[in-house]
Short mmCIF file of C-alpha atoms and ligand atoms in Angstrom, two decimals:
data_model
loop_
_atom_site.label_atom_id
_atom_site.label_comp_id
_atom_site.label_asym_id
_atom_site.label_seq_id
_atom_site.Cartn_x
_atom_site.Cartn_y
_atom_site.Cartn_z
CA UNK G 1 0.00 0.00 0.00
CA UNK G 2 1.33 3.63 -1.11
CA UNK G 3 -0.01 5.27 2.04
CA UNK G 4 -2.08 8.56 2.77
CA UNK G 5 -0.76 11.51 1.57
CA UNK G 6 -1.82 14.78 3.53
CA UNK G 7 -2.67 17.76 1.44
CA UNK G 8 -3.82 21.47 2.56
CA UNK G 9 -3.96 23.55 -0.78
CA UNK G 10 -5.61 23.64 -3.66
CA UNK G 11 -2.81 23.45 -5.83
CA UNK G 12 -1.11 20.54 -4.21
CA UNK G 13 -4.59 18.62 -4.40
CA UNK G 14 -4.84 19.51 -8.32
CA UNK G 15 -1.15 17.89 -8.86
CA UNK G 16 -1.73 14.96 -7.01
CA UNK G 17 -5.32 14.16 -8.55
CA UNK G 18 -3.78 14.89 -12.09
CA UNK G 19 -1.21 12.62 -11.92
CA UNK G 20 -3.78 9.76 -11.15
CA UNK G 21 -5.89 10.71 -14.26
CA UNK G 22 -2.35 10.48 -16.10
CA UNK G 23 -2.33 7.19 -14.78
CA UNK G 24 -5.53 6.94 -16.45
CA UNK G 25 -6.88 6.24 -12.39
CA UNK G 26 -10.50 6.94 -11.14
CA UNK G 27 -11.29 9.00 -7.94
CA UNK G 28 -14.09 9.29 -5.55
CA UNK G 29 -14.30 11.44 -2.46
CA UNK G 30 -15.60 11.16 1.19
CA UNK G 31 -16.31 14.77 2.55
CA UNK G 32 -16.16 15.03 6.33
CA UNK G 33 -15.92 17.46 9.21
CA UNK G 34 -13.21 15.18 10.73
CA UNK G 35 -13.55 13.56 14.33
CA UNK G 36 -14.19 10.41 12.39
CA UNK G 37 -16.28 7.78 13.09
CA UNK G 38 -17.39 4.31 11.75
CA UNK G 39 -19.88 5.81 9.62
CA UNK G 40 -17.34 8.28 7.94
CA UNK G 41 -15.27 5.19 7.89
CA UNK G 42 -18.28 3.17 6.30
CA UNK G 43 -18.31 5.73 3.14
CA UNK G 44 -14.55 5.35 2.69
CA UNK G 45 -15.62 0.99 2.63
CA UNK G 46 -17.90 1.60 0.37
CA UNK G 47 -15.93 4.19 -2.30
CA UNK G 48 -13.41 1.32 -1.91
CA UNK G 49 -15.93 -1.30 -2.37
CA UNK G 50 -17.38 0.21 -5.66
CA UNK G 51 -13.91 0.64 -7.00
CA UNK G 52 -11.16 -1.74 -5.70
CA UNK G 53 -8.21 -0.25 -4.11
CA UNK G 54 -5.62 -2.44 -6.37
CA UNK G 55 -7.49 -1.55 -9.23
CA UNK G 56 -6.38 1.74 -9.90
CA UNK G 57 -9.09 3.63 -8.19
CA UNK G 58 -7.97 6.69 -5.34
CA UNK G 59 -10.03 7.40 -2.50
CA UNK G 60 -9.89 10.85 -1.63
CA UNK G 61 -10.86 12.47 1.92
CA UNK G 62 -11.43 15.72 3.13
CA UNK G 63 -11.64 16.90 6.49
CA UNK G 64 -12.71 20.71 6.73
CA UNK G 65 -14.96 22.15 9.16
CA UNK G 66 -16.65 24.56 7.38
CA UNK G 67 -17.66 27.73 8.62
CA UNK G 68 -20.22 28.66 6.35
CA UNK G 69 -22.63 25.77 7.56
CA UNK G 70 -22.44 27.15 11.39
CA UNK G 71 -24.78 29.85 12.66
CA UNK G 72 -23.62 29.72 15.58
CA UNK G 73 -19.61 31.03 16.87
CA UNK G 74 -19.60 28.88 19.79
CA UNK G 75 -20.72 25.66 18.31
CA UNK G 76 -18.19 26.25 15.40
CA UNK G 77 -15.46 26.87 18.09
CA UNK G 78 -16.49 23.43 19.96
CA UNK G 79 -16.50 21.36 17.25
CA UNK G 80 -14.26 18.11 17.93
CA UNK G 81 -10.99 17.91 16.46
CA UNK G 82 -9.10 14.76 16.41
CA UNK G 83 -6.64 15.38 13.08
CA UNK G 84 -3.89 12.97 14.15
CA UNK G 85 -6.51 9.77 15.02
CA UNK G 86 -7.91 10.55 11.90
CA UNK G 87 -5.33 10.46 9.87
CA UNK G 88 -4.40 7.00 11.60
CA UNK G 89 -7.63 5.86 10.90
CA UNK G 90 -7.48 7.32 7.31
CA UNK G 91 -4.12 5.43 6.73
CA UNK G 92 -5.30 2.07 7.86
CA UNK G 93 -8.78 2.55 5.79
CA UNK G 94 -6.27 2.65 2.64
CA UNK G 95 -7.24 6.16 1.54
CA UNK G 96 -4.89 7.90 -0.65
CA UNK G 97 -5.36 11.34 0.25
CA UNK G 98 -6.84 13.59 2.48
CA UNK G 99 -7.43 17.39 1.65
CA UNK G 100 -7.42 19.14 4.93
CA UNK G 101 -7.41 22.95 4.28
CA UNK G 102 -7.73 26.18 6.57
CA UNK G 103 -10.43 27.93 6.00
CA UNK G 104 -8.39 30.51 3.77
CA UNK G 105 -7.59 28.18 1.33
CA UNK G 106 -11.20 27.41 0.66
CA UNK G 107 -12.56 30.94 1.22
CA UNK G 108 -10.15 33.25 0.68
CA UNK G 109 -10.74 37.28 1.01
CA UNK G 110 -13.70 38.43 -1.41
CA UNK G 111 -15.37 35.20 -1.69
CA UNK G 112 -19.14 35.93 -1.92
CA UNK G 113 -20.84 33.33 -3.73
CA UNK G 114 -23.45 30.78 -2.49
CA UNK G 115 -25.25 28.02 -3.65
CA UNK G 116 -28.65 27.02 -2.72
CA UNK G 117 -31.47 24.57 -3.67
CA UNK G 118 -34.77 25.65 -3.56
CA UNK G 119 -36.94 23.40 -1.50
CA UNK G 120 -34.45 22.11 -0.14
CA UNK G 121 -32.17 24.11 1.81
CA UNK G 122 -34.83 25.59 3.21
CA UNK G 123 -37.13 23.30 5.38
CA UNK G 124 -36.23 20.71 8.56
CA UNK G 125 -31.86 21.86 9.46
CA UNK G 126 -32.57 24.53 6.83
CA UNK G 127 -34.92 26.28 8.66
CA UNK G 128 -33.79 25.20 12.18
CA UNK G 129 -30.32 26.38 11.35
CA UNK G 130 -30.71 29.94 9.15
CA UNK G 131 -28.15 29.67 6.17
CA UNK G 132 -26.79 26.06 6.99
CA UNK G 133 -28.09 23.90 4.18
CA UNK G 134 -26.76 26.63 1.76
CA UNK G 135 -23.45 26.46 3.47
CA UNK G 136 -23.37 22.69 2.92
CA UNK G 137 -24.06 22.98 -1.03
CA UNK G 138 -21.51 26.08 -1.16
CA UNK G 139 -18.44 24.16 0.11
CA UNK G 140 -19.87 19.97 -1.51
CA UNK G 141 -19.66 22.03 -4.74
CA UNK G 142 -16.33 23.75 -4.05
CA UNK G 143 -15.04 20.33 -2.79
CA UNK G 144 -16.29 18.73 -6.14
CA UNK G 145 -15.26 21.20 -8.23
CA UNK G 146 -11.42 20.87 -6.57
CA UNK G 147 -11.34 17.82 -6.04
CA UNK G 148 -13.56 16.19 -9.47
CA UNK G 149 -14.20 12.63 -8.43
CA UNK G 150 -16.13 10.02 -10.45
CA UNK G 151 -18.38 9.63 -7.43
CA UNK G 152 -18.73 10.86 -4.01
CA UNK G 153 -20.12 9.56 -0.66
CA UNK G 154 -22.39 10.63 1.52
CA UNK G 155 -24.40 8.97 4.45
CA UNK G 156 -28.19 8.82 4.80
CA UNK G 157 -27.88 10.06 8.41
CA UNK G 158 -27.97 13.35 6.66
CA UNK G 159 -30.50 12.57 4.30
CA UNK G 160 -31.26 16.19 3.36
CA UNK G 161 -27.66 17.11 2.79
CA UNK G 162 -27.60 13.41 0.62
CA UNK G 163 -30.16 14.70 -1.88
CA UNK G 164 -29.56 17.98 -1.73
CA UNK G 165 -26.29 17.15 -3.34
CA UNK G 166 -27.82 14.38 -5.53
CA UNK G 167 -30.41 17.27 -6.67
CA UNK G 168 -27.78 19.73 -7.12
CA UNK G 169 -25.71 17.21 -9.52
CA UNK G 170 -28.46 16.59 -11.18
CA UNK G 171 -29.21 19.99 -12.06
CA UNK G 172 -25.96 21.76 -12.58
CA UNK G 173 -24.63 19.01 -15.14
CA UNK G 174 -21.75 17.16 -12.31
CA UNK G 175 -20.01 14.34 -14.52
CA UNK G 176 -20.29 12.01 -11.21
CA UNK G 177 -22.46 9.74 -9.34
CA UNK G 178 -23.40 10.92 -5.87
CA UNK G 179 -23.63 7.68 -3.83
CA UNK G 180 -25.25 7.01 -0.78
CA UNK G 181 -24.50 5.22 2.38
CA UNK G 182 -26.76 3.57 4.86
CA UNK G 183 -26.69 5.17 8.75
CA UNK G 184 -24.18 3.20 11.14
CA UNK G 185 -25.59 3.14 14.62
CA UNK G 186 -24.55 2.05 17.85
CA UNK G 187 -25.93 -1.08 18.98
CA UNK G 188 -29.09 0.65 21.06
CA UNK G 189 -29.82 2.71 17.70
CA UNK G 190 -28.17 5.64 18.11
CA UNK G 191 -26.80 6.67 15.08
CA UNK G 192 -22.82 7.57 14.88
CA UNK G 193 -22.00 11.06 15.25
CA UNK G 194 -19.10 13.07 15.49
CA UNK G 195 -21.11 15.57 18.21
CA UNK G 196 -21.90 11.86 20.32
CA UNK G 197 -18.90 12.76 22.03
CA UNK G 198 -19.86 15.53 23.81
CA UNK G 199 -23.09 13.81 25.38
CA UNK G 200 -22.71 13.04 29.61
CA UNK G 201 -23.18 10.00 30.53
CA UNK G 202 -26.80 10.59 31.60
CA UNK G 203 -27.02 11.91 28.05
CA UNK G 204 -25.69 9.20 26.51
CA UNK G 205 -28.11 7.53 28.18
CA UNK G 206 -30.93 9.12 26.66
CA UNK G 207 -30.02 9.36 23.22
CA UNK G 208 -31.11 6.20 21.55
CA UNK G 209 -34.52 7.80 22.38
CA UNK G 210 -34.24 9.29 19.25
CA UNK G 211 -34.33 6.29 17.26
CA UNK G 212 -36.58 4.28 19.09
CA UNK G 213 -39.23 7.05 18.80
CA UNK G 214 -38.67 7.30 15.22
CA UNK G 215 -39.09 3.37 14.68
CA UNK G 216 -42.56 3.57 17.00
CA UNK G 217 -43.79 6.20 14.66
CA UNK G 218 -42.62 4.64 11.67
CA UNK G 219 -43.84 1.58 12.81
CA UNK G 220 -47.91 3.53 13.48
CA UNK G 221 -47.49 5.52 10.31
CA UNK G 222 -46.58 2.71 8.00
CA UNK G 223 -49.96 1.66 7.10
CA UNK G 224 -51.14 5.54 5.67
CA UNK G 225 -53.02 6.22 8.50
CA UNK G 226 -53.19 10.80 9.03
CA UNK G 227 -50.91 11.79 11.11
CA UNK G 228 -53.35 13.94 13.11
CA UNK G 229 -51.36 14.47 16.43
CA UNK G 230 -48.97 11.75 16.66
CA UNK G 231 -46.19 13.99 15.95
CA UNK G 232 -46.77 16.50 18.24
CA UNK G 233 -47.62 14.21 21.01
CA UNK G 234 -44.47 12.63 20.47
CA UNK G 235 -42.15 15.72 20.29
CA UNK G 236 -43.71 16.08 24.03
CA UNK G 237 -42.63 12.47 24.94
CA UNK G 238 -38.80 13.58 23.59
CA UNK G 239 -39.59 16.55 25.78
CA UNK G 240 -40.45 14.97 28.69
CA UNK G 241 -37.86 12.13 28.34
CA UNK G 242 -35.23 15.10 29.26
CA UNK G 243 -34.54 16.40 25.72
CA UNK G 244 -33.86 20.32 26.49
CA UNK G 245 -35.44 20.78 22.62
CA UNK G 246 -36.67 19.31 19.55
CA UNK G 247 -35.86 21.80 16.32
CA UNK G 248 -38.64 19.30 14.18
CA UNK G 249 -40.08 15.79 13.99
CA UNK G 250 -41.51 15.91 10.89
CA UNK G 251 -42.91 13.63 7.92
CA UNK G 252 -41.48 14.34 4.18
CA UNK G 253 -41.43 12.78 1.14
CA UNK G 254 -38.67 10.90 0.49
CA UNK G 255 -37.73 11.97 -2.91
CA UNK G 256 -39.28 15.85 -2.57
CA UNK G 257 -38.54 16.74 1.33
CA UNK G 258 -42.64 17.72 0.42
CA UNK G 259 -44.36 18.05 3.84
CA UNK G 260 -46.93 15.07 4.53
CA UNK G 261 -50.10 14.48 6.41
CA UNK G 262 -49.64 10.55 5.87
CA UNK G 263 -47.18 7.54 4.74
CA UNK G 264 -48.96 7.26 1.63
CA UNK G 265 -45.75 7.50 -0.96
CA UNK G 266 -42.09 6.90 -0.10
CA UNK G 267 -41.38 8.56 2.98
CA UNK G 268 -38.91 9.24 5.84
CA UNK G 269 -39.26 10.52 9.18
CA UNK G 270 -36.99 13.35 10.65
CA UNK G 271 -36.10 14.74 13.82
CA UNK G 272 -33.49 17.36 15.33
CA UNK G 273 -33.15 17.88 19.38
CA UNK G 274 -31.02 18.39 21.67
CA UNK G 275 -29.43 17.33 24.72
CA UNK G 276 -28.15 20.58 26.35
CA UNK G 277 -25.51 21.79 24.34
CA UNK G 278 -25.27 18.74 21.99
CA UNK G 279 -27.23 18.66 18.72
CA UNK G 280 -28.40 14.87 17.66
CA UNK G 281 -30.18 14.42 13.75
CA UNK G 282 -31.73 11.20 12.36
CA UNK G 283 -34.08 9.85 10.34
CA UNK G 284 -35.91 6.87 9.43
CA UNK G 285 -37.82 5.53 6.44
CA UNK G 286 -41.26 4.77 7.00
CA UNK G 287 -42.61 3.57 3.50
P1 AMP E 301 -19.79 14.88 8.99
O1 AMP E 301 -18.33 14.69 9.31
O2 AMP E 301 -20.68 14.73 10.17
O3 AMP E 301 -20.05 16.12 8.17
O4 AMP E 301 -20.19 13.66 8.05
C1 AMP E 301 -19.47 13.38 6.89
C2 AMP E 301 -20.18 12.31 6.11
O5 AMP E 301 -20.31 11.14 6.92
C3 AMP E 301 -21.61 12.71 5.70
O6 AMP E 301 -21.88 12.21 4.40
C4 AMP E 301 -22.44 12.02 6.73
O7 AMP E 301 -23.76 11.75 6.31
C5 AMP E 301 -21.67 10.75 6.94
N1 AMP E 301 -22.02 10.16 8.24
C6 AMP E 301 -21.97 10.76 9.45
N2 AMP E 301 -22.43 9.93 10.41
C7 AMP E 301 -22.78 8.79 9.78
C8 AMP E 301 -23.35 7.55 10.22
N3 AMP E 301 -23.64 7.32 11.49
N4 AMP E 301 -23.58 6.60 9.29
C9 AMP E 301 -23.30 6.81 7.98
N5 AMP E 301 -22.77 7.96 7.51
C10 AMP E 301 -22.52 8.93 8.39
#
């Protein structure tokens, strides 16, 4: 095995990518915010899987926090950072590269553009989080457009982000297939996250919650019944339980993010709360 190269400008990303499609090599990418997981490490097993490692085909990582998808300073600041475990885990996943920029590389002083898809970016983390979902399709399609895979990875834990990007391919022409991955949970359901590490032990505790309330409801809704209540009574439940907030717990077409009274085409449930300062998103499919 060649071993991971680490990369944190553009132009040393370019050089390395273009000597692969020399080679006549294919690439796919695994975005990431870093503090990785075994569901980050799940999308680098599958972008191997599609495209054997022996074969000729790069996997490409990038770890960049990216400021334009926080509204918030403080949770921007707290995000975990774990660069040197990643890497390790990076290397022994058999990437061959990780992009890992500063912010200034991938903004750097006049940069005013943004990217947004309507319908999209705007409902469930788009509207809980002002600007957010925009942020995430500014900086996928920077990363794309630096990095130009064949494919890229992303997990269904963020659904929305996952077909945001597949809409947003779709629609701007992107010569590449946007691929996704199935959620990776801990064995009591909750799913992996890189902010799981910041829950107490009493909030640990409570997280699978989440899941479980999502597989009731999906579970009651399956057979097309109206929602009527049921969502709200459950937010309360999540309430009660100890969660200090629920952003949404919503039903939405799978394909569409359209709002729904019932399970009566494919469909997903959502939900975003919180455990004090700790943030927690899943979702489920229900039909
Ligand atoms: P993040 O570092 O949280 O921005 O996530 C980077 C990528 O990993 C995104 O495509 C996520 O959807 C994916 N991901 C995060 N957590 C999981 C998980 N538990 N299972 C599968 N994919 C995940």
């Amino acid at each position: 095995m060649a071993g991971l190269t680490v990369v944190r400008d553009l132009a040393a990303l370019r050089a390395k990518v273009a000597t692969w499609r020399q080679a006549g090599e294919t690439v796919r990418l695994v975005p990431t915010m870093g503090a990785l997981h075994a569901g980050h490490l799940a999308l680098v097993t599958a972008a191997h899987h599609d495209c054997p490692y022996r074969d000729g085909n790069r996997v490409v990582a990038t770890i960049f926090v990216n400021p334009l998808q926080f509204d918030n300073a403080a949770d921007l600041a707290g995000y975990p950072a774990r660069e040197a475990e990643d890497i390790a885990k990076l290397e022994a996943a058999g990437v061959d590269l990780l992009y890992a920029p500063p912010p200034e590389d991938v903004y750097p002083e006049g940069f005013c553009t943004s990217v947004s898809v309507a319908g999209l970016t705007d409902c469930l983390c788009g509207a809980a989080r002002p600007g957010h979902m925009s942020g995430v399709a500014t900086v996928v399609t920077k990363l794309l457009l630096r990095v130009l895979p064949d494919a890229v990875y992303f997990g269904e834990k963020d659904y929305q982000q996952l077909l945001m990007v597949q809409r947003m391919a779709l629609d701007l022409d992107m010569p590449l297939t946007v691929v996704p991955v199935a959620t990776v949970r801990e064995s009591d359901g909750l799913a992996l996250s890189s902010r799981n590490v910041g829950l107490s032990p009493a909030q640990r505790a409570l997280a699978p919650q989440l899941y479980r309330t999502l597989s009731a409801l999906a579970a009651t809704l399956a057979d097309g019944r109206p929602l009527g209540d049921t969502l709200a009574r459950a937010q309360m439940d999540l309430l009660t339980a100890g969660f200090s907030q629920v952003d949404y717990l919503e039903l939405r077409a799978e394909g569409s993010l359209a709002a729904l009274e019932a399970a009566r085409v494919p469909s997903r449930l959502f939900v975003a709360a919180c455990l004090g300062s700790v943030r927690l998103i899943d979702n489920l499919k229900v039909i």
